[in-house]
Amino acid sequence: MFPKPIEKSHRAWQIGYQALLPIAMLLWLAPLLAVALFSIRPDSDFSIGNYWGWPTSFEMIENYMMVFTSSMPRYIMNSFFITIPTVIGAVALSCMTGFALGVYKFRGNLLIFFMFIAGNFVPFQILMVPVRDLTLDMGLYNTKTGLRLVSHRVSNWILHPFHAQFHQGLAL
Amino acid sequence: MAITTQPIPPLAKQSWYKRNEIAVTPWLFLVPGLIMFAVYVIFPIFQSFRISLYKWDGLGTLATHADYVGLANFEKLLTRDRAFNTSLWNNLKWLIFYLAAIPAGLFIALFLNQTVRGIRLYKSLFFFPFVISQIVVGLVFTWFYDPQYGLFNGIIGFIGFEPINVLGDPTLSTYGIIAAGIWPQTAYCMILYLTGLNSVDPEQIEAARLDGAKGLRMLWHVILPQLRPATFIAFVVTVIGSLRSFDLISIMTNGGPFGSSRVLSFYMFEKSLSEYGFKMGYGAAIAVILFLIMMVFIGYFLWRMYQDEKAASR
């Protein structure tokens, strides 16, 4: 294992490492923590420029009540309406393609696999104009179904050979 | 395993599907995905190439409402469009500076590659910036750079510099956005390297230790060569990610100030689909150029994968 396992080094360095971990993590996530802190600040803090200091008061309930009584719930529902069908469709499609490509050996196997990978890396911009037209032609422009169909492009991600490993990386 | 007691029927009596099962089944599984892929990826790519030869505002159909102009769009882009030049340069800046995410990711991976209590939680939290939306990352960094109250100016003020309006300065805005982009990308590279470090051969490390190698020399001569697959994937993903940058620019500067932080992907969107105009043909031409640039890297990636595949099957 590299670097040298921490258990094999001095006791002092072990404690130092254990102390360093949470500090490093706080620094790393500082931008996000700032947002979390912003969400409980009162408006007055922003008008007087108190962005990074201690909040003058904690307005968590007020702020979040305001969010949930605005049109946000509708937007979040929209997210679900788009995301859930898309994920189901994408997982179904990529399971099938991944199964076919991974289990069966046939001519063109590698070619199709490479085609999917290439398609996954292609810039969205090359697809934008024609896909907009296509969606218009199908009468799905400005509909959720149209958006869901377009989002299926993401499906190819699951085909990535390193994707499985990738999650392994987190688990280990 | 059940043992077949019944005699297998002669070949001619089996149905067509039974006889060709092995050959047909993979295609049955592939067909839905392939249709989706053809309709939403392959076909649009060819169409974009065609549209790029027209002058078209997006109304009506290409056949009835567009003027065929040949390569005029490309000629204008490459010779007379200064905004295109800026975008291309900015793409190059993105490409180069974004690569900093790779060593940064390696550094964090080395830092976290231990087995202490709770390390899995730390790894997950370090990965977090990659999972959240780029929109959020963009917003956070916009506040960070805020010329009046931002933390950035607080810090450089503390060490005695004049405040800088990073996102409002045409020469700095792109670098400011790239720095924001490096944050999630580093998290991504970190995961790739953590996976790679797991598969490093412990015997080689022990052997190297006995030979007196340690620290940077060990990293350079023993570890990094074994991490080559991870480095390769990190490189490809980072390069492609840099060329696809769009969200951050859109959120942080919206291409400004004076269009100085535009990149090709953003410029294309601006020309063809935003409120500034519906120049579909011109936009498609920009997209084609971006596509060709990216195909160089995609081609390289696939070529390397093909070499590996060949070596593996030999």
Tab-separated table of C-alpha atoms in Angstrom:
chain	number	residue	atom	x	y	z
A	1	MET	CA	0.000	0.000	0.000
A	2	PHE	CA	1.205	3.445	-0.867
A	3	PRO	CA	1.651	5.812	0.889
A	4	LYS	CA	2.960	3.901	3.889
A	5	PRO	CA	0.049	2.793	6.100
A	6	ILE	CA	-0.428	5.261	8.892
A	7	GLU	CA	-0.629	2.502	11.540
A	8	LYS	CA	3.031	1.756	10.948
A	9	SER	CA	4.241	5.287	11.657
A	10	HIS	CA	4.782	7.267	14.845
A	11	ARG	CA	1.927	7.680	17.263
A	12	ALA	CA	2.205	11.466	16.974
A	13	TRP	CA	1.846	11.404	13.213
A	14	GLN	CA	-1.137	9.083	13.523
A	15	ILE	CA	-2.914	11.534	15.766
A	16	GLY	CA	-1.849	14.383	13.508
A	17	TYR	CA	-3.328	12.624	10.509
A	18	GLN	CA	-6.592	11.941	12.308
A	19	ALA	CA	-6.806	15.600	13.247
A	20	LEU	CA	-5.878	16.767	9.783
A	21	LEU	CA	-8.631	14.782	8.083
A	22	PRO	CA	-11.632	16.738	9.375
A	23	ILE	CA	-9.810	20.062	8.875
A	24	ALA	CA	-8.974	19.196	5.279
A	25	MET	CA	-12.530	18.087	4.697
A	26	LEU	CA	-13.961	21.308	6.107
A	27	LEU	CA	-11.669	23.341	3.864
A	28	TRP	CA	-12.529	21.222	0.860
A	29	LEU	CA	-16.256	21.608	1.433
A	30	ALA	CA	-16.048	25.217	2.627
A	31	PRO	CA	-17.882	26.580	-0.433
A	32	LEU	CA	-20.795	24.261	0.248
A	33	LEU	CA	-20.839	24.988	3.935
A	34	ALA	CA	-20.982	28.666	3.028
A	35	VAL	CA	-24.129	28.045	0.999
A	36	ALA	CA	-25.649	26.140	3.867
A	37	LEU	CA	-24.829	29.053	6.143
A	38	PHE	CA	-26.224	31.531	3.607
A	39	SER	CA	-29.513	29.671	3.666
A	40	ILE	CA	-30.085	30.507	7.329
A	41	ARG	CA	-28.934	34.123	7.176
A	42	PRO	CA	-31.417	36.990	7.311
A	43	ASP	CA	-31.713	39.258	4.267
A	44	SER	CA	-30.250	42.117	6.230
A	45	ASP	CA	-26.911	40.301	6.402
A	46	PHE	CA	-26.593	40.520	2.631
A	47	SER	CA	-27.503	44.172	2.472
A	48	ILE	CA	-24.866	45.096	5.029
A	49	GLY	CA	-22.284	42.852	3.384
A	50	ASN	CA	-21.992	40.339	6.168
A	51	TYR	CA	-21.409	37.376	3.846
A	52	TRP	CA	-18.798	35.426	5.705
A	53	GLY	CA	-19.080	36.518	9.323
A	54	TRP	CA	-21.347	35.071	11.985
A	55	PRO	CA	-25.062	35.500	11.073
A	56	THR	CA	-26.695	38.376	12.954
A	57	SER	CA	-29.710	36.137	13.474
A	58	PHE	CA	-30.780	32.667	12.455
A	59	GLU	CA	-33.678	32.731	10.019
A	60	MET	CA	-33.736	29.112	9.094
A	61	ILE	CA	-37.462	28.548	9.530
A	62	GLU	CA	-38.445	31.805	7.794
A	63	ASN	CA	-36.128	31.246	4.836
A	64	TYR	CA	-37.155	27.671	4.274
A	65	MET	CA	-40.835	28.444	4.746
A	66	MET	CA	-40.452	31.089	2.059
A	67	VAL	CA	-38.862	28.594	-0.315
A	68	PHE	CA	-41.547	26.004	0.182
A	69	THR	CA	-44.396	28.467	-0.209
A	70	SER	CA	-42.951	29.911	-3.445
A	71	SER	CA	-43.123	28.090	-6.780
A	72	MET	CA	-40.200	25.913	-5.757
A	73	PRO	CA	-42.344	22.831	-4.959
A	74	ARG	CA	-43.573	22.865	-8.520
A	75	TYR	CA	-40.032	22.993	-9.853
A	76	ILE	CA	-38.942	20.173	-7.630
A	77	MET	CA	-41.898	18.110	-8.808
A	78	ASN	CA	-40.871	18.875	-12.381
A	79	SER	CA	-37.428	17.554	-11.552
A	80	PHE	CA	-38.963	14.345	-10.319
A	81	PHE	CA	-41.281	14.040	-13.296
A	82	ILE	CA	-38.303	14.325	-15.617
A	83	THR	CA	-35.769	12.402	-13.585
A	84	ILE	CA	-37.694	9.318	-12.566
A	85	PRO	CA	-38.922	8.203	-16.003
A	86	THR	CA	-35.558	9.105	-17.509
A	87	VAL	CA	-33.620	7.066	-15.003
A	88	ILE	CA	-35.924	4.080	-15.431
A	89	GLY	CA	-35.655	4.260	-19.198
A	90	ALA	CA	-31.928	4.873	-19.181
A	91	VAL	CA	-31.167	2.036	-16.798
A	92	ALA	CA	-33.402	-0.348	-18.736
A	93	LEU	CA	-31.824	0.529	-22.058
A	94	SER	CA	-28.265	0.444	-20.849
A	95	CYS	CA	-28.789	-2.806	-18.948
A	96	MET	CA	-29.914	-4.389	-22.146
A	97	THR	CA	-27.140	-2.989	-24.315
A	98	GLY	CA	-24.550	-3.625	-21.634
A	99	PHE	CA	-25.741	-7.218	-21.277
A	100	ALA	CA	-25.664	-7.845	-25.011
A	101	LEU	CA	-22.212	-6.346	-25.396
A	102	GLY	CA	-20.728	-7.885	-22.298
A	103	VAL	CA	-22.059	-11.440	-22.521
A	104	TYR	CA	-22.258	-12.218	-26.226
A	105	LYS	CA	-19.327	-12.311	-28.578
A	106	PHE	CA	-20.395	-11.411	-32.068
A	107	ARG	CA	-19.060	-9.488	-34.998
A	108	GLY	CA	-19.321	-5.763	-34.512
A	109	ASN	CA	-19.442	-6.077	-30.732
A	110	LEU	CA	-16.451	-3.839	-30.135
A	111	LEU	CA	-17.505	-1.438	-32.850
A	112	ILE	CA	-20.913	-0.863	-31.293
A	113	PHE	CA	-19.373	-0.503	-27.864
A	114	PHE	CA	-16.950	2.135	-29.164
A	115	MET	CA	-19.764	3.888	-30.945
A	116	PHE	CA	-21.694	4.231	-27.693
A	117	ILE	CA	-18.645	5.557	-25.891
A	118	ALA	CA	-17.891	8.050	-28.623
A	119	GLY	CA	-21.515	9.150	-28.628
A	120	ASN	CA	-21.311	9.738	-24.931
A	121	PHE	CA	-18.360	12.097	-25.291
A	122	VAL	CA	-19.678	14.048	-28.241
A	123	PRO	CA	-20.454	17.720	-27.460
A	124	PHE	CA	-24.126	18.461	-26.909
A	125	GLN	CA	-23.846	21.378	-29.294
A	126	ILE	CA	-23.598	19.153	-32.340
A	127	LEU	CA	-26.936	17.622	-31.376
A	128	MET	CA	-28.735	20.759	-30.279
A	129	VAL	CA	-30.173	22.139	-33.485
A	130	PRO	CA	-31.288	18.840	-35.064
A	131	VAL	CA	-32.690	17.439	-31.839
A	132	ARG	CA	-34.666	20.622	-31.303
A	133	ASP	CA	-36.078	20.220	-34.817
A	134	LEU	CA	-36.816	16.577	-34.252
A	135	THR	CA	-38.650	17.357	-31.040
A	136	LEU	CA	-40.596	20.091	-32.818
A	137	ASP	CA	-41.515	17.711	-35.627
A	138	MET	CA	-42.743	15.101	-33.214
A	139	GLY	CA	-44.907	17.736	-31.559
A	140	LEU	CA	-43.073	17.230	-28.291
A	141	TYR	CA	-41.435	20.642	-28.043
A	142	ASN	CA	-42.069	22.184	-24.620
A	143	THR	CA	-43.351	18.883	-23.252
A	144	LYS	CA	-41.966	16.709	-20.537
A	145	THR	CA	-41.976	13.634	-22.763
A	146	GLY	CA	-39.692	15.443	-25.182
A	147	LEU	CA	-37.282	16.305	-22.424
A	148	ARG	CA	-37.304	12.768	-21.105
A	149	LEU	CA	-36.502	11.349	-24.514
A	150	VAL	CA	-33.615	13.746	-24.982
A	151	SER	CA	-32.241	12.924	-21.556
A	152	HIS	CA	-31.897	9.272	-22.472
A	153	ARG	CA	-28.641	10.101	-24.132
A	154	VAL	CA	-27.160	9.975	-20.681
A	155	SER	CA	-27.895	6.278	-20.593
A	156	ASN	CA	-24.631	5.354	-22.264
A	157	TRP	CA	-22.786	6.294	-19.135
A	158	ILE	CA	-23.572	2.983	-17.552
A	159	LEU	CA	-21.775	1.203	-20.349
A	160	HIS	CA	-18.480	2.652	-19.273
A	161	PRO	CA	-16.085	-0.113	-18.410
A	162	PHE	CA	-14.523	1.897	-15.648
A	163	HIS	CA	-17.793	2.941	-14.163
A	164	ALA	CA	-18.118	-0.196	-12.108
A	165	GLN	CA	-14.588	0.181	-10.824
A	166	PHE	CA	-15.253	3.759	-10.192
A	167	HIS	CA	-17.877	3.051	-7.582
A	168	GLN	CA	-15.717	0.368	-6.157
A	169	GLY	CA	-13.249	3.152	-5.476
A	170	LEU	CA	-15.723	4.778	-3.134
A	171	ALA	CA	-16.625	1.574	-1.357
A	172	LEU	CA	-13.109	0.487	-0.565
B	1	MET	CA	-27.993	-28.418	-13.335
B	2	ALA	CA	-30.858	-30.462	-14.692
B	3	ILE	CA	-29.891	-33.345	-16.857
B	4	THR	CA	-31.817	-33.447	-20.089
B	5	THR	CA	-33.555	-36.758	-20.346
B	6	GLN	CA	-35.530	-35.973	-23.445
B	7	PRO	CA	-33.704	-36.383	-26.759
B	8	ILE	CA	-32.885	-33.107	-28.421
B	9	PRO	CA	-35.169	-32.663	-31.449
B	10	PRO	CA	-33.376	-32.676	-34.792
B	11	LEU	CA	-32.247	-29.312	-36.040
B	12	ALA	CA	-34.821	-28.976	-38.760
B	13	LYS	CA	-37.708	-29.428	-36.320
B	14	GLN	CA	-36.614	-26.578	-34.039
B	15	SER	CA	-38.075	-23.168	-34.695
B	16	TRP	CA	-36.032	-20.593	-36.548
B	17	TYR	CA	-35.425	-18.667	-33.368
B	18	LYS	CA	-34.228	-21.749	-31.508
B	19	ARG	CA	-31.723	-22.522	-34.229
B	20	ASN	CA	-30.331	-18.987	-34.357
B	21	GLU	CA	-30.725	-18.097	-30.720
B	22	ILE	CA	-27.093	-17.298	-30.025
B	23	ALA	CA	-26.793	-15.061	-33.041
B	24	VAL	CA	-30.097	-13.274	-32.660
B	25	THR	CA	-30.407	-12.661	-28.934
B	26	PRO	CA	-27.721	-9.976	-28.584
B	27	TRP	CA	-29.374	-7.980	-31.332
B	28	LEU	CA	-32.742	-8.208	-29.650
B	29	PHE	CA	-31.169	-6.658	-26.606
B	30	LEU	CA	-29.341	-4.064	-28.637
B	31	VAL	CA	-32.169	-2.873	-30.849
B	32	PRO	CA	-33.932	-0.473	-28.430
B	33	GLY	CA	-30.663	1.165	-27.399
B	34	LEU	CA	-29.446	1.376	-30.959
B	35	ILE	CA	-32.659	2.971	-32.175
B	36	MET	CA	-32.529	5.574	-29.405
B	37	PHE	CA	-28.881	6.190	-30.157
B	38	ALA	CA	-29.408	6.492	-33.895
B	39	VAL	CA	-32.319	8.904	-33.532
B	40	TYR	CA	-30.804	11.121	-30.867
B	41	VAL	CA	-27.065	10.962	-31.602
B	42	ILE	CA	-25.972	9.560	-34.963
B	43	PHE	CA	-28.621	11.125	-37.127
B	44	PRO	CA	-28.368	14.604	-35.500
B	45	ILE	CA	-24.609	14.640	-36.024
B	46	PHE	CA	-25.023	14.206	-39.767
B	47	GLN	CA	-27.823	16.745	-39.796
B	48	SER	CA	-25.661	19.290	-38.032
B	49	PHE	CA	-23.060	18.862	-40.739
B	50	ARG	CA	-25.721	19.513	-43.336
B	51	ILE	CA	-27.265	22.490	-41.535
B	52	SER	CA	-23.837	24.073	-41.207
B	53	LEU	CA	-23.880	24.588	-44.988
B	54	TYR	CA	-27.037	26.684	-44.856
B	55	LYS	CA	-28.121	30.080	-43.758
B	56	TRP	CA	-31.185	29.310	-41.710
B	57	ASP	CA	-33.133	31.002	-38.927
B	58	GLY	CA	-34.741	27.808	-37.662
B	59	LEU	CA	-38.198	28.531	-39.002
B	60	GLY	CA	-39.828	26.153	-41.438
B	61	THR	CA	-37.804	23.341	-42.898
B	62	LEU	CA	-34.281	23.301	-44.188
B	63	ALA	CA	-35.479	22.530	-47.716
B	64	THR	CA	-37.968	25.373	-48.017
B	65	HIS	CA	-36.787	28.151	-45.735
B	66	ALA	CA	-32.999	28.019	-45.852
B	67	ASP	CA	-30.384	29.307	-48.281
B	68	TYR	CA	-27.575	27.022	-49.261
B	69	VAL	CA	-24.326	28.918	-48.742
B	70	GLY	CA	-21.722	26.169	-49.017
B	71	LEU	CA	-18.748	26.701	-46.741
B	72	ALA	CA	-19.429	30.404	-46.242
B	73	ASN	CA	-20.282	29.903	-42.559
B	74	PHE	CA	-16.912	28.278	-41.944
B	75	GLU	CA	-15.090	30.896	-43.944
B	76	LYS	CA	-16.668	33.675	-41.913
B	77	LEU	CA	-15.942	31.866	-38.647
B	78	LEU	CA	-12.299	31.242	-39.372
B	79	THR	CA	-11.426	34.563	-40.967
B	80	ARG	CA	-13.716	37.330	-39.823
B	81	ASP	CA	-15.264	36.399	-36.514
B	82	ARG	CA	-13.327	37.752	-33.560
B	83	ALA	CA	-15.753	36.284	-31.052
B	84	PHE	CA	-14.987	32.856	-32.499
B	85	ASN	CA	-11.279	33.517	-32.056
B	86	THR	CA	-11.775	34.456	-28.428
B	87	SER	CA	-13.868	31.359	-27.852
B	88	LEU	CA	-11.262	29.117	-29.424
B	89	TRP	CA	-8.481	30.633	-27.309
B	90	ASN	CA	-10.574	30.243	-24.201
B	91	ASN	CA	-11.173	26.609	-25.081
B	92	LEU	CA	-7.415	26.176	-25.255
B	93	LYS	CA	-7.011	27.827	-21.838
B	94	TRP	CA	-9.645	25.508	-20.428
B	95	LEU	CA	-7.932	22.527	-21.992
B	96	ILE	CA	-4.544	23.345	-20.488
B	97	PHE	CA	-5.408	24.667	-17.055
B	98	TYR	CA	-8.172	22.179	-16.401
B	99	LEU	CA	-5.510	19.462	-16.455
B	100	ALA	CA	-4.372	20.743	-13.058
B	101	ALA	CA	-7.254	18.678	-11.688
B	102	ILE	CA	-5.255	15.501	-12.405
B	103	PRO	CA	-2.250	16.126	-10.106
B	104	ALA	CA	-4.578	17.708	-7.570
B	105	GLY	CA	-6.751	14.607	-7.610
B	106	LEU	CA	-3.688	12.396	-7.240
B	107	PHE	CA	-2.530	14.446	-4.278
B	108	ILE	CA	-5.833	14.090	-2.458
B	109	ALA	CA	-6.041	10.401	-3.316
B	110	LEU	CA	-2.596	9.859	-1.781
B	111	PHE	CA	-3.689	11.791	1.267
B	112	LEU	CA	-6.827	9.716	1.709
B	113	ASN	CA	-5.417	6.301	0.825
B	114	GLN	CA	-5.290	5.048	4.405
B	115	THR	CA	-7.365	2.725	6.486
B	116	VAL	CA	-8.308	4.697	9.547
B	117	ARG	CA	-11.708	4.893	11.180
B	118	GLY	CA	-14.287	6.744	9.120
B	119	ILE	CA	-12.102	7.036	6.058
B	120	ARG	CA	-14.921	5.871	3.829
B	121	LEU	CA	-17.032	8.777	4.959
B	122	TYR	CA	-14.166	11.178	4.230
B	123	LYS	CA	-13.674	9.715	0.771
B	124	SER	CA	-17.359	10.128	0.018
B	125	LEU	CA	-17.403	13.707	1.266
B	126	PHE	CA	-14.336	14.581	-0.769
B	127	PHE	CA	-16.136	13.211	-3.802
B	128	PHE	CA	-19.178	15.330	-3.065
B	129	PRO	CA	-18.352	18.404	-5.204
B	130	PHE	CA	-18.519	16.212	-8.300
B	131	VAL	CA	-22.006	15.012	-7.491
B	132	ILE	CA	-23.644	18.366	-6.945
B	133	SER	CA	-24.926	20.415	-9.827
B	134	GLN	CA	-22.464	22.636	-11.675
B	135	ILE	CA	-25.032	25.392	-11.293
B	136	VAL	CA	-24.501	25.322	-7.532
B	137	VAL	CA	-20.736	25.285	-7.966
B	138	GLY	CA	-20.994	28.286	-10.264
B	139	LEU	CA	-23.165	30.233	-7.843
B	140	VAL	CA	-20.924	29.530	-4.884
B	141	PHE	CA	-17.836	30.654	-6.718
B	142	THR	CA	-19.604	33.769	-7.965
B	143	TRP	CA	-20.158	34.742	-4.328
B	144	PHE	CA	-16.606	33.756	-3.531
B	145	TYR	CA	-15.296	36.184	-6.185
B	146	ASP	CA	-17.753	38.940	-5.313
B	147	PRO	CA	-15.716	42.156	-5.685
B	148	GLN	CA	-17.135	43.844	-2.582
B	149	TYR	CA	-17.847	41.141	-0.060
B	150	GLY	CA	-16.376	37.994	-1.548
B	151	LEU	CA	-14.071	35.802	0.481
B	152	PHE	CA	-11.506	35.869	-2.314
B	153	ASN	CA	-10.922	39.594	-1.976
B	154	GLY	CA	-10.981	39.194	1.769
B	155	ILE	CA	-8.081	36.768	1.514
B	156	ILE	CA	-5.954	38.737	-0.927
B	157	GLY	CA	-6.739	41.910	1.021
B	158	PHE	CA	-5.418	40.176	4.121
B	159	ILE	CA	-2.049	39.552	2.489
B	160	GLY	CA	-1.945	43.119	1.182
B	161	PHE	CA	-3.311	43.152	-2.352
B	162	GLU	CA	-5.802	45.518	-3.900
B	163	PRO	CA	-9.248	43.973	-4.444
B	164	ILE	CA	-9.756	42.362	-7.863
B	165	ASN	CA	-13.044	41.897	-9.646
B	166	VAL	CA	-12.118	38.532	-11.114
B	167	LEU	CA	-15.285	37.824	-13.055
B	168	GLY	CA	-15.608	41.414	-14.227
B	169	ASP	CA	-12.139	41.584	-15.708
B	170	PRO	CA	-11.903	40.424	-19.338
B	171	THR	CA	-8.384	39.082	-18.872
B	172	LEU	CA	-9.161	37.161	-15.677
B	173	SER	CA	-12.736	35.960	-16.004
B	174	THR	CA	-11.902	32.738	-17.850
B	175	TYR	CA	-9.261	31.775	-15.300
B	176	GLY	CA	-11.719	32.457	-12.507
B	177	ILE	CA	-14.253	30.101	-14.054
B	178	ILE	CA	-11.635	27.435	-14.738
B	179	ALA	CA	-10.618	27.517	-11.085
B	180	ALA	CA	-14.234	26.893	-10.136
B	181	GLY	CA	-14.401	24.005	-12.592
B	182	ILE	CA	-11.247	22.401	-11.251
B	183	TRP	CA	-12.874	21.873	-7.877
B	184	PRO	CA	-15.412	19.192	-8.932
B	185	GLN	CA	-13.041	17.782	-11.529
B	186	THR	CA	-10.392	17.208	-8.861
B	187	ALA	CA	-12.912	15.165	-6.930
B	188	TYR	CA	-13.483	13.038	-9.992
B	189	CYS	CA	-9.771	12.455	-10.616
B	190	MET	CA	-9.362	11.633	-6.932
B	191	ILE	CA	-11.829	8.763	-7.208
B	192	LEU	CA	-10.126	7.441	-10.306
B	193	TYR	CA	-6.772	7.486	-8.500
B	194	LEU	CA	-8.176	5.947	-5.321
B	195	THR	CA	-9.370	3.043	-7.422
B	196	GLY	CA	-5.998	2.867	-9.139
B	197	LEU	CA	-4.069	2.920	-5.855
B	198	ASN	CA	-6.079	-0.072	-4.718
B	199	SER	CA	-4.785	-2.192	-7.529
B	200	VAL	CA	-1.143	-1.233	-7.081
B	201	ASP	CA	0.929	-4.382	-6.560
B	202	PRO	CA	1.976	-4.528	-2.863
B	203	GLU	CA	4.902	-6.834	-3.587
B	204	GLN	CA	6.488	-4.322	-5.893
B	205	ILE	CA	6.158	-1.668	-3.227
B	206	GLU	CA	7.758	-3.943	-0.635
B	207	ALA	CA	10.576	-4.760	-3.046
B	208	ALA	CA	11.126	-1.084	-3.754
B	209	ARG	CA	11.113	-0.319	-0.017
B	210	LEU	CA	13.790	-2.938	0.555
B	211	ASP	CA	15.822	-1.223	-2.137
B	212	GLY	CA	15.503	2.006	-0.195
B	213	ALA	CA	12.967	3.812	-2.349
B	214	LYS	CA	10.511	6.063	-0.594
B	215	GLY	CA	8.538	9.275	-0.877
B	216	LEU	CA	8.626	11.053	-4.208
B	217	ARG	CA	11.080	8.654	-5.818
B	218	MET	CA	8.838	5.747	-4.971
B	219	LEU	CA	5.842	7.646	-6.297
B	220	TRP	CA	7.541	8.543	-9.551
B	221	HIS	CA	9.295	5.291	-10.368
B	222	VAL	CA	7.065	2.640	-8.836
B	223	ILE	CA	3.578	3.963	-8.213
B	224	LEU	CA	2.892	6.255	-11.155
B	225	PRO	CA	3.800	3.673	-13.806
B	226	GLN	CA	1.251	1.347	-12.232
B	227	LEU	CA	-1.329	4.121	-12.151
B	228	ARG	CA	-1.125	4.662	-15.889
B	229	PRO	CA	-4.626	3.356	-16.635
B	230	ALA	CA	-6.092	5.739	-14.048
B	231	THR	CA	-4.045	8.641	-15.381
B	232	PHE	CA	-5.186	7.871	-18.889
B	233	ILE	CA	-8.866	7.878	-17.981
B	234	ALA	CA	-8.432	10.995	-15.843
B	235	PHE	CA	-6.741	12.700	-18.780
B	236	VAL	CA	-9.448	11.799	-21.264
B	237	VAL	CA	-12.302	12.687	-18.949
B	238	THR	CA	-10.701	15.995	-18.008
B	239	VAL	CA	-9.969	17.001	-21.581
B	240	ILE	CA	-13.473	16.149	-22.726
B	241	GLY	CA	-14.927	17.874	-19.664
B	242	SER	CA	-12.952	21.020	-20.379
B	243	LEU	CA	-14.204	21.171	-23.955
B	244	ARG	CA	-17.759	20.617	-22.799
B	245	SER	CA	-17.709	23.409	-20.228
B	246	PHE	CA	-20.895	25.358	-20.480
B	247	ASP	CA	-22.893	25.518	-17.257
B	248	LEU	CA	-20.255	27.324	-15.237
B	249	ILE	CA	-19.747	29.989	-17.884
B	250	SER	CA	-23.453	30.447	-18.301
B	251	ILE	CA	-23.955	30.877	-14.557
B	252	MET	CA	-20.873	32.847	-13.574
B	253	THR	CA	-20.420	35.393	-16.360
B	254	ASN	CA	-22.899	34.499	-19.098
B	255	GLY	CA	-20.010	34.783	-21.540
B	256	GLY	CA	-19.013	38.249	-20.408
B	257	PRO	CA	-17.572	40.718	-19.746
B	258	PHE	CA	-17.723	41.741	-23.410
B	259	GLY	CA	-17.847	38.109	-24.453
B	260	SER	CA	-14.373	37.525	-23.056
B	261	SER	CA	-15.168	34.274	-21.272
B	262	ARG	CA	-17.075	32.563	-24.058
B	263	VAL	CA	-15.997	29.142	-25.233
B	264	LEU	CA	-17.110	27.378	-28.390
B	265	SER	CA	-19.926	25.457	-26.739
B	266	PHE	CA	-21.294	28.634	-25.190
B	267	TYR	CA	-20.841	30.706	-28.330
B	268	MET	CA	-22.691	28.121	-30.365
B	269	PHE	CA	-25.622	28.222	-27.985
B	270	GLU	CA	-25.614	32.012	-28.019
B	271	LYS	CA	-25.639	32.176	-31.801
B	272	SER	CA	-28.284	29.598	-32.466
B	273	LEU	CA	-30.615	29.028	-29.557
B	274	SER	CA	-30.435	31.888	-27.086
B	275	GLU	CA	-32.325	35.149	-27.145
B	276	TYR	CA	-29.535	36.768	-29.143
B	277	GLY	CA	-30.346	35.061	-32.377
B	278	PHE	CA	-31.489	32.102	-34.279
B	279	LYS	CA	-28.610	31.615	-36.669
B	280	MET	CA	-28.953	27.872	-36.909
B	281	GLY	CA	-26.573	27.411	-39.809
B	282	TYR	CA	-23.851	29.486	-38.223
B	283	GLY	CA	-24.344	27.762	-34.872
B	284	ALA	CA	-24.171	24.366	-36.516
B	285	ALA	CA	-20.879	25.362	-38.133
B	286	ILE	CA	-19.446	26.245	-34.711
B	287	ALA	CA	-20.726	22.920	-33.375
B	288	VAL	CA	-19.095	21.063	-36.242
B	289	ILE	CA	-15.729	22.646	-35.477
B	290	LEU	CA	-16.065	21.818	-31.780
B	291	PHE	CA	-17.087	18.292	-32.718
B	292	LEU	CA	-14.040	17.844	-34.932
B	293	ILE	CA	-11.723	19.103	-32.185
B	294	MET	CA	-13.273	16.692	-29.711
B	295	MET	CA	-13.172	13.820	-32.170
B	296	VAL	CA	-9.373	14.057	-32.115
B	297	PHE	CA	-9.395	13.251	-28.396
B	298	ILE	CA	-12.234	10.746	-28.630
B	299	GLY	CA	-10.406	9.029	-31.470
B	300	TYR	CA	-7.232	8.869	-29.423
B	301	PHE	CA	-9.164	7.434	-26.493
B	302	LEU	CA	-10.844	4.766	-28.597
B	303	TRP	CA	-7.597	3.903	-30.335
B	304	ARG	CA	-5.899	3.314	-27.012
B	305	MET	CA	-8.836	1.234	-25.810
B	306	TYR	CA	-8.653	-0.793	-28.998
B	307	GLN	CA	-4.949	-1.465	-28.431
B	308	ASP	CA	-5.696	-2.663	-24.904
B	309	GLU	CA	-8.497	-4.847	-26.163
B	310	LYS	CA	-6.229	-6.394	-28.779
B	311	ALA	CA	-3.517	-7.026	-26.203
B	312	ALA	CA	-6.052	-8.608	-23.849
B	313	SER	CA	-7.536	-10.964	-26.401
B	314	ARG	CA	-4.151	-12.144	-27.632
